[in-house]
Coordinates of C-alpha atoms in Angstrom, one line a residue:
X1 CA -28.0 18.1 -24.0
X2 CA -30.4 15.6 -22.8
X3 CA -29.7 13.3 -25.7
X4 CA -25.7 13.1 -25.1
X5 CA -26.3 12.9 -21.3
X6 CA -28.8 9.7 -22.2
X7 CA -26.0 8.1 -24.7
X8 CA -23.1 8.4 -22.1
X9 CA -24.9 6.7 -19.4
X10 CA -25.2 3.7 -22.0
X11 CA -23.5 0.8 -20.6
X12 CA -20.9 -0.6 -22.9
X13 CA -19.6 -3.9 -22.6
X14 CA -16.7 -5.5 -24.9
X15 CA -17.8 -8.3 -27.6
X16 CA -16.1 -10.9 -29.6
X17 CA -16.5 -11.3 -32.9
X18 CA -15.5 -13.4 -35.8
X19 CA -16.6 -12.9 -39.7
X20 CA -15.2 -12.6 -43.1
X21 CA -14.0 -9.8 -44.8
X22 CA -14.5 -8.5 -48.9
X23 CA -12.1 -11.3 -49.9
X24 CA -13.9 -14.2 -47.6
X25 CA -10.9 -14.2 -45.3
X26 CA -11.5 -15.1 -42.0
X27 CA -11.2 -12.4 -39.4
X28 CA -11.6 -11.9 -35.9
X29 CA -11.4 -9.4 -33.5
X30 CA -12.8 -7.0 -30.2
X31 CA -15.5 -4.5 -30.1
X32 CA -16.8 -2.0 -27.5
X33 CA -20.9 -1.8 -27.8
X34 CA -24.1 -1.1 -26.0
X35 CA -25.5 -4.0 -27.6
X36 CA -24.9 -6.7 -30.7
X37 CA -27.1 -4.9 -33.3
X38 CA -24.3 -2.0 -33.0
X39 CA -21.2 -4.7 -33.4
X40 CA -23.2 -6.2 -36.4
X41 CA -23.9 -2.5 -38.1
X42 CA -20.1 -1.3 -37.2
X43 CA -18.5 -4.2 -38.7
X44 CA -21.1 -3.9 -41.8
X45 CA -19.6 -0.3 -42.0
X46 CA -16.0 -2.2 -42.8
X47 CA -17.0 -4.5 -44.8
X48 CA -17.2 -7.6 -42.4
X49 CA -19.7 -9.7 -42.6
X50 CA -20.4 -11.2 -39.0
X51 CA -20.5 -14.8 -38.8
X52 CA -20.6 -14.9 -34.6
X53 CA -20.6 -12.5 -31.8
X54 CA -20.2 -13.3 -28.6
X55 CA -20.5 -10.9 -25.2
X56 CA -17.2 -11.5 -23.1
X57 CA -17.3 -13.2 -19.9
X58 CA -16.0 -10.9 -16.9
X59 CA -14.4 -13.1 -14.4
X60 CA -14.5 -12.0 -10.7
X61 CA -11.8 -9.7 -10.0
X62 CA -9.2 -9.2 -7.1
X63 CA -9.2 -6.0 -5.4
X64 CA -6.9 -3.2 -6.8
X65 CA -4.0 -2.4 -5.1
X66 CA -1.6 0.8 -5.4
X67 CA 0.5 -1.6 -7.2
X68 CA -1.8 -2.4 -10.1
X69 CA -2.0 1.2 -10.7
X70 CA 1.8 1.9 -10.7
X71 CA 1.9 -0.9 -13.2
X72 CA -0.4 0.5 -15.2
X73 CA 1.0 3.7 -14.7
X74 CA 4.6 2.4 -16.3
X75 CA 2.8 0.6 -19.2
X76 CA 1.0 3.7 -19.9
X77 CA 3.8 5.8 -20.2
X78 CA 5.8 3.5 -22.3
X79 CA 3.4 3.1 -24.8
X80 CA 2.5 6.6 -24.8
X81 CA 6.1 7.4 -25.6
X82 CA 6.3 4.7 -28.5
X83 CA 3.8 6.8 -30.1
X84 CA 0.5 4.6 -29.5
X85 CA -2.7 7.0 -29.4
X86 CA -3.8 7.2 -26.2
X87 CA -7.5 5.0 -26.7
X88 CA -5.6 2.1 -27.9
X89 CA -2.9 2.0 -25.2
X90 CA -6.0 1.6 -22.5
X91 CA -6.9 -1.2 -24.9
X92 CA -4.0 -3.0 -24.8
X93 CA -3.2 -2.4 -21.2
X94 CA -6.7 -3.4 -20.1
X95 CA -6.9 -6.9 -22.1
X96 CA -3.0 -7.5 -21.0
X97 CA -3.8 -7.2 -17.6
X98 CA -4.1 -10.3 -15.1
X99 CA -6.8 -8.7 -13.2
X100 CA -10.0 -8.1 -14.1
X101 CA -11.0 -5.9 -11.8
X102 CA -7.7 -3.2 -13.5
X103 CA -9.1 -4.1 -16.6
X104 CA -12.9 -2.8 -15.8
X105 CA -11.7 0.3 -14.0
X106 CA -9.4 0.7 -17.5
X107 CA -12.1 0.2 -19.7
X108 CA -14.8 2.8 -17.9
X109 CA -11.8 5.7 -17.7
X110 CA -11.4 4.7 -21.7
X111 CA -14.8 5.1 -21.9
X112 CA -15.2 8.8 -20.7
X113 CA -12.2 9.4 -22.6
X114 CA -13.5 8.4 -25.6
X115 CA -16.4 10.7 -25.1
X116 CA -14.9 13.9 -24.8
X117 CA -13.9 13.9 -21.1
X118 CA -9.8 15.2 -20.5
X119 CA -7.5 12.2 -18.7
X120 CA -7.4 13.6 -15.4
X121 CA -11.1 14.4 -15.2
X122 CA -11.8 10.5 -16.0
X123 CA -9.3 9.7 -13.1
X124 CA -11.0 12.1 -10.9
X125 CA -14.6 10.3 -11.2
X126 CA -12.5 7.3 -9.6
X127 CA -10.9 9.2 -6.2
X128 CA -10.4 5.3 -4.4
X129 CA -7.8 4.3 -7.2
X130 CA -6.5 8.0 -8.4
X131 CA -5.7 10.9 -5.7
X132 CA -4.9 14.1 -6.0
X133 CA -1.4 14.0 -6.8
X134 CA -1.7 11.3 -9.5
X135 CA -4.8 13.5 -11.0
X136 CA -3.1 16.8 -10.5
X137 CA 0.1 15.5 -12.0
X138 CA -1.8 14.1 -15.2
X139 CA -3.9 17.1 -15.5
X140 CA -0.2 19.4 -15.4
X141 CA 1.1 17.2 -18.2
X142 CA -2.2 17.5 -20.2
X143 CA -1.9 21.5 -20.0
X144 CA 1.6 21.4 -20.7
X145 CA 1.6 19.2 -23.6
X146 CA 3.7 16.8 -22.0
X147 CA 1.4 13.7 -20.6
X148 CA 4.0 11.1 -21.5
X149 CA 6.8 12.5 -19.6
X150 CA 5.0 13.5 -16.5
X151 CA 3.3 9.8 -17.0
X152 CA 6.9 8.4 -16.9
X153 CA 7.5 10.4 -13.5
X154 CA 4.4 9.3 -11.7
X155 CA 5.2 5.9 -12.7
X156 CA 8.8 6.4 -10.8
X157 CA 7.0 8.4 -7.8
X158 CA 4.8 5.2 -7.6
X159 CA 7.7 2.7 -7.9
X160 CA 10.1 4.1 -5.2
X161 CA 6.6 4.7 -2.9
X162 CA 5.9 0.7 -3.5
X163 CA 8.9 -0.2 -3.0
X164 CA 9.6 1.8 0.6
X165 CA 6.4 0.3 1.7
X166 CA 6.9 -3.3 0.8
X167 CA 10.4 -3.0 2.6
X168 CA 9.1 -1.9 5.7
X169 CA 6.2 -4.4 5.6
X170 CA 9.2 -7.0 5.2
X171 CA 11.2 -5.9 8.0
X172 CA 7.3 -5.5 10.4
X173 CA 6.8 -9.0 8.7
X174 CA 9.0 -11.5 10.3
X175 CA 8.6 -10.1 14.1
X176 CA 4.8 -9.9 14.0
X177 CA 4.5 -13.8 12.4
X178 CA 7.1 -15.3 15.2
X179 CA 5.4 -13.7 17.6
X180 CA 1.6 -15.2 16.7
X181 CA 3.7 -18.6 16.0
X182 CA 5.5 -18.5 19.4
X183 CA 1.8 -17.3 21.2
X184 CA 0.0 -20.6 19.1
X185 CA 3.0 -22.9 20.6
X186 CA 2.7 -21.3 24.1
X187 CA -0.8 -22.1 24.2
X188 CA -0.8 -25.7 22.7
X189 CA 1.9 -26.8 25.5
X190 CA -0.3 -24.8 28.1
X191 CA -3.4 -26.2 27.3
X192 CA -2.5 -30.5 26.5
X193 CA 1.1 -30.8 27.6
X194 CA 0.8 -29.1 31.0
X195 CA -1.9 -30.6 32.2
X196 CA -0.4 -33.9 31.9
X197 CA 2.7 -33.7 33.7
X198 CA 0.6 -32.1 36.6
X199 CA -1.0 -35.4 36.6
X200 CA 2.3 -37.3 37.1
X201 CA 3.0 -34.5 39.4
X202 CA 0.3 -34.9 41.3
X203 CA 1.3 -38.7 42.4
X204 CA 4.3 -37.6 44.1
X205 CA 2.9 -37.0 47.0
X206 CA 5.3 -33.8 47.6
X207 CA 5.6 -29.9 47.5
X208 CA 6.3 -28.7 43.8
X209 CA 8.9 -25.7 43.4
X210 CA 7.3 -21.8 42.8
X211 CA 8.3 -21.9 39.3
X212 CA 6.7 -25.2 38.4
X213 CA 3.5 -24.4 40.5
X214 CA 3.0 -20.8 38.5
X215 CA 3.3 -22.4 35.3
X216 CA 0.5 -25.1 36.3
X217 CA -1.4 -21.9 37.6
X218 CA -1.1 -20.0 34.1
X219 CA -2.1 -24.0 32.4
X220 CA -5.0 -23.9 34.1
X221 CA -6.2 -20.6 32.8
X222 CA -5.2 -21.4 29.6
X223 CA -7.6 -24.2 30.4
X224 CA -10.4 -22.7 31.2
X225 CA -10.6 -19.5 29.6
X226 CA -9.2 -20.5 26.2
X227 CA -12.1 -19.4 24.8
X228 CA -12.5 -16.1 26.7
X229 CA -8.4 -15.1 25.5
X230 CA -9.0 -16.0 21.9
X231 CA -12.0 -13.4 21.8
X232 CA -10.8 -10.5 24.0
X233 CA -7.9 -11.1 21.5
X234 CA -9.1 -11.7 18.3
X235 CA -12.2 -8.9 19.1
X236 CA -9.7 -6.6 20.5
X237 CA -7.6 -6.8 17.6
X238 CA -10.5 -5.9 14.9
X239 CA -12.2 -3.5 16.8
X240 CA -8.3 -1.9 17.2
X241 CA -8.0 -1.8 13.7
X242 CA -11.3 -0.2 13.0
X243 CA -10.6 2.6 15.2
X244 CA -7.4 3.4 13.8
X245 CA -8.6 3.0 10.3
X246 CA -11.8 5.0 10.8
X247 CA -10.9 7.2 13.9
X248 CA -9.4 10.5 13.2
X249 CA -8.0 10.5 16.7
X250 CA -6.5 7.2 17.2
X251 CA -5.1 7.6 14.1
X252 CA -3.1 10.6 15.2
X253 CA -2.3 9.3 18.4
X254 CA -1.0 5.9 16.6
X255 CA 0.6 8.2 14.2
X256 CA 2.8 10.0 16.3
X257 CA 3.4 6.8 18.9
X258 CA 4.5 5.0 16.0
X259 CA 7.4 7.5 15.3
X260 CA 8.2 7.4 19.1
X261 CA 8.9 3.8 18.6
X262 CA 12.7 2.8 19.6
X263 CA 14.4 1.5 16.5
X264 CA 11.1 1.4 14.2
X265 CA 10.4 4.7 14.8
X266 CA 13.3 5.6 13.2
X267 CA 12.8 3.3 10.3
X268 CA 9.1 5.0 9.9
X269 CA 10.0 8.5 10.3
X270 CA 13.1 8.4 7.2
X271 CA 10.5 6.5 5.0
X272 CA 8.1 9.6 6.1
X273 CA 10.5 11.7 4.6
X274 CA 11.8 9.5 1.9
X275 CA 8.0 10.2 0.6
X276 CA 7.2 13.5 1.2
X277 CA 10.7 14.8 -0.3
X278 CA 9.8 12.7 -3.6
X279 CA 6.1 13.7 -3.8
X280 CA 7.1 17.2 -3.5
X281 CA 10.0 17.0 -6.2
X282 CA 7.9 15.2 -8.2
X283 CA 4.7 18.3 -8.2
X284 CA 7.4 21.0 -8.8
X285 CA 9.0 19.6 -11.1
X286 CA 6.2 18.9 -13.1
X287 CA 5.4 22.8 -12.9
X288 CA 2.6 22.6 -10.3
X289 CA 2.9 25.9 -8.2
X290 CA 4.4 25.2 -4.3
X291 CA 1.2 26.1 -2.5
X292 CA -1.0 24.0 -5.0
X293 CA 1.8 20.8 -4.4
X294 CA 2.0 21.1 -0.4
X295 CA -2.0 19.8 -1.3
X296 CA -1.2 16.7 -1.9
X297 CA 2.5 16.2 0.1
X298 CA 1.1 15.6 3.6
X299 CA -1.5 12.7 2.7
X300 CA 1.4 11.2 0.5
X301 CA 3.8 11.3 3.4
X302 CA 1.3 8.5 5.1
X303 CA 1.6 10.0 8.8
X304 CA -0.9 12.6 10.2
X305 CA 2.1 14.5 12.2
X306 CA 3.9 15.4 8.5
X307 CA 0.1 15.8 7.6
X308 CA -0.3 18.3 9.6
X309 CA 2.9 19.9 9.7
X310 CA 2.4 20.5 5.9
X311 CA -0.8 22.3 6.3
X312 CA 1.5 25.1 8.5
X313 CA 4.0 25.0 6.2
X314 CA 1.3 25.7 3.6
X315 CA -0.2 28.6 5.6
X316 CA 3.2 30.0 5.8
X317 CA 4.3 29.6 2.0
X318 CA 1.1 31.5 1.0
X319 CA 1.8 34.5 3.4
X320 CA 5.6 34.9 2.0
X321 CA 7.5 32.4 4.0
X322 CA 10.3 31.0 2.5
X323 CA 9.8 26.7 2.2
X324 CA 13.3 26.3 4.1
X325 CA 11.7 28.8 7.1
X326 CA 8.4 26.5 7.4
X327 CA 9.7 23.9 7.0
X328 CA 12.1 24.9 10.2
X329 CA 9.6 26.1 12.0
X330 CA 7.5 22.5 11.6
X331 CA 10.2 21.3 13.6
X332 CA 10.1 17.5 12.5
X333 CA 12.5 17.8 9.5
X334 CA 16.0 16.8 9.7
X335 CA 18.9 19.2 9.7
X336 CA 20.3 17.8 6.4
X337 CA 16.9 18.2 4.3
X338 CA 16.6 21.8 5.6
X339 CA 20.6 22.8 4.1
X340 CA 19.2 20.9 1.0
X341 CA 15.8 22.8 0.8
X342 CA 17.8 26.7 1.5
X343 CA 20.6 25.4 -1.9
X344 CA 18.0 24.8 -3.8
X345 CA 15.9 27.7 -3.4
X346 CA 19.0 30.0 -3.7
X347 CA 19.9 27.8 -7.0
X348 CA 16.2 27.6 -8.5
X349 CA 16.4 24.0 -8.3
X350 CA 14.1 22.8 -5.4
X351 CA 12.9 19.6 -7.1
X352 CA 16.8 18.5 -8.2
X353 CA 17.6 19.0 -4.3
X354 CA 14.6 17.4 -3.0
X355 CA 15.0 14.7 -5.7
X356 CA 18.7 14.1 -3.7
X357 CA 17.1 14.2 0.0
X358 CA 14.9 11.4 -1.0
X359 CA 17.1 9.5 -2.6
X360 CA 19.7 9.7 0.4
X361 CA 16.6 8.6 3.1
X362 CA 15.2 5.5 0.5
X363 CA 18.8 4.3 0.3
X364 CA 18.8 4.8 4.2
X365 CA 15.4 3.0 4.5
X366 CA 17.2 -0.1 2.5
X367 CA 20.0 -0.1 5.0
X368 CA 18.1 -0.2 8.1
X369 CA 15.7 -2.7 6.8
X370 CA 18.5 -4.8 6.2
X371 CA 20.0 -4.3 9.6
X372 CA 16.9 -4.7 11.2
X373 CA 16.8 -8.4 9.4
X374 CA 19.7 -9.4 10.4
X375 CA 19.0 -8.1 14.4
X376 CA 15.9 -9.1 15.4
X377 CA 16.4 -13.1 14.3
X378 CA 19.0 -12.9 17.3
X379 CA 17.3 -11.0 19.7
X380 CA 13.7 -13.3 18.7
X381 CA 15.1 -16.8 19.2
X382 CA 16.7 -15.9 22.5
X383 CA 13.3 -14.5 23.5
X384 CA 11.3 -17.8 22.5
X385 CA 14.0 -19.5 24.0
X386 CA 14.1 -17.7 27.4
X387 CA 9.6 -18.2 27.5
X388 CA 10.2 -21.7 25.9
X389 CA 13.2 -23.2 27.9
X390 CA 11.3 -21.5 31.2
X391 CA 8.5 -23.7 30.8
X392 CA 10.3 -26.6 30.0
X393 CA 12.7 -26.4 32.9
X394 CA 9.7 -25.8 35.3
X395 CA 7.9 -28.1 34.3
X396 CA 11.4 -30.6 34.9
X397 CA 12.4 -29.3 38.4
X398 CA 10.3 -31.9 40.2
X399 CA 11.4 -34.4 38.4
X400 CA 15.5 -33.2 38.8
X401 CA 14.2 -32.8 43.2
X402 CA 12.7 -36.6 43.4
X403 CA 15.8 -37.5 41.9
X404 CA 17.4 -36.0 44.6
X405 CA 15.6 -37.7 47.0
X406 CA 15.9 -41.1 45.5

């Protein structure tokens, strides 16, 4: 036991190689190895005599994203169903791919693979990339014979979960960056173009109006706390984002504030259950037992309140409760997913129904984003132009009054 312990915790690293075979014709190729001795002795097992071997170069890697592993995901699946054996469809995906990073992670799950280890325990030794759904799934379609088709379905669970996030990433997008933009322009006229008309002002000899005199007040704050503003921002901001990233609590409080929201809220809370209606079709119908998939639905949803609300209906499930009467007692699910959770129970088709529910709310998730594109240029640019055009005419009143005068 000792020995094969010792020889998996060999590092392998991936060589080049180029030689010449039996007939002397050149030939080139890739080779896993601890070291070059076992490239030179492996290739003198084919016949090839090694004429230069070289260790490949790792480049520095970007992080991996939930996208890289849908990709991968898809790629895997298709090859898996065009009959490629499962070792050399890592190896393909993993020099294919544009990251390095993917293609290290690849090559150390190929790795345990190739020792012995079942697919879904090599996923499991890396819980930051693969979670419990994507390991549970892989380890159902391993049991069942059926890797490549519950593969395929992952890969589609992934797609439509990428895809709901990217759109509401596009529609927080354009807000967030006018609103920085408009906050950088507000400062630059505050800071140099304010304080010069105050000096023109301040030649006049003659009481400014209120509007004019508040916007010099707010200048010369600007002015000399610039600094102070840009940290109790900036630090307020990071520190904001640890919390919520790190803190149980203000992640629950954010949670549930964020689906009180007026407009996104409602936008949040269908993509909520867009996610959590696909995650759970996807488990059951990949034959996972109900109580063992609510595991993994409520971290998949993304929000703490359906987080919670699934560990109830969990509780409830395992005691005899029917999923339509936990679900209506959670008391956050729409009246139209409930009808379609009781027909499919009655019908023996809970994932087909769910399935429908979650294709209904991702088609709803496209409209709104698209509404909400189209709505908030309006309602933005006659925001920056009420803050804009305020300064600007204050700042122009004394000018319009000596003209008055004159």
């Amino acid at each position: 036991m000792a020995t094969a312990t010792s020889v998996r915790n060999i590092k392998e690293t991936i060589f080049e190689w180029e030689g010449r075979d039996r007939n002397g014709k050149q030939v080139r190729g890739e080779m896993r190895a601890s070291g070059e001795n076992q490239v030179q002795a492996s290739l003198r097992r084919q016949g090839v005599l090694a004429t230069k071997i070289k260790r490949r170069k790792l480049r520095a890697g970007k992080s991996i994203k939930p996208k890289d592993i849908a990709i991968f995901t898809r790629q895997l699946a298709t090859m898996m169903k065009a009959g490629v054996p499962l070792l050399q469809a890592f190896d393909i995906v993993g020099r294919g791919n544009a990251n390095p990073s993917v293609g290290k992670l690849l090559n150390d799950v190929r790795g345990d693979v190739e020792t012995g280890t079942s697919l879904s325990a090599a996923f499991r030794k890396f819980p930051k990339y693969f979670d419990n759904l994507y390991c549970n799934l892989v380890e159902a379609g391993e049991t069942a014979g059926i890797l490549e088709e519950l593969l395929d379905r992952l890969a589609t669970y992934m797609e439509k979960t990428e895809a709901i996030k990217s759109k509401i990433k596009s529609a927080l997008m354009y807000p967030t960056s006018v609103i920085v933009v408009a906050f950088v322009v507000v400062a630059v006229i505050m800071i140099f173009v304010i304080p010069a008309f105050k000096q023109v002002f301040s030649s006049f000899g003659a009481d400014l109006p209120a509007p004019t005199l508040i916007v010099m007040a707010i200048s010369e704050f600007f002015v000399s706390y610039w600094w102070l503003m840009l940290g109790v921002i900036g630090g307020g901001l990071y520190f904001f984002m640890q919390a919520w990233k790190r803190n149980e609590r203000v992640q629950k409080f954010m949670d549930r504030l964020l689906l009180k929201m007026p407009i996104f809220g409602t936008l949040i809370d269908k993509s909520c259950i867009a996610r959590w209606t696909r995650t759970l079709a996807t488990m059951f119908a990949a034959g996972v037992p109900l109580v063992e998939a609510l595991d993994s639905v409520g971290g998949a949803s993304g929000n703490s309140v359906y987080a919670d609300a699934t560990v109830k209906i969990q509780q409830e499930v395992s005691t005899g409760t029917s999923l339509t009467a936990a679900m209506t007692n959670a008391n956050i699910f729409p009246s139209m997913v409930l009808q379609m959770t009781a027909i499919g129970e009655e019908s023996g088709s809970i994932d087909h129904m769910l399935g429908k529910a979650a294709d209904f709310y991702e088609s709803e998730v496209d409209d709104m984003v698209a509404g909400l594109s189209s709505l908030m240029e309006p309602i933005i640019i006659v925001i920056l132009g009420v803050i804009i055009g305020g300064i600007v005419v204050s700042m122009y009143l004394p000018i319009f009054k000596l003209g008055q005068v004159v």
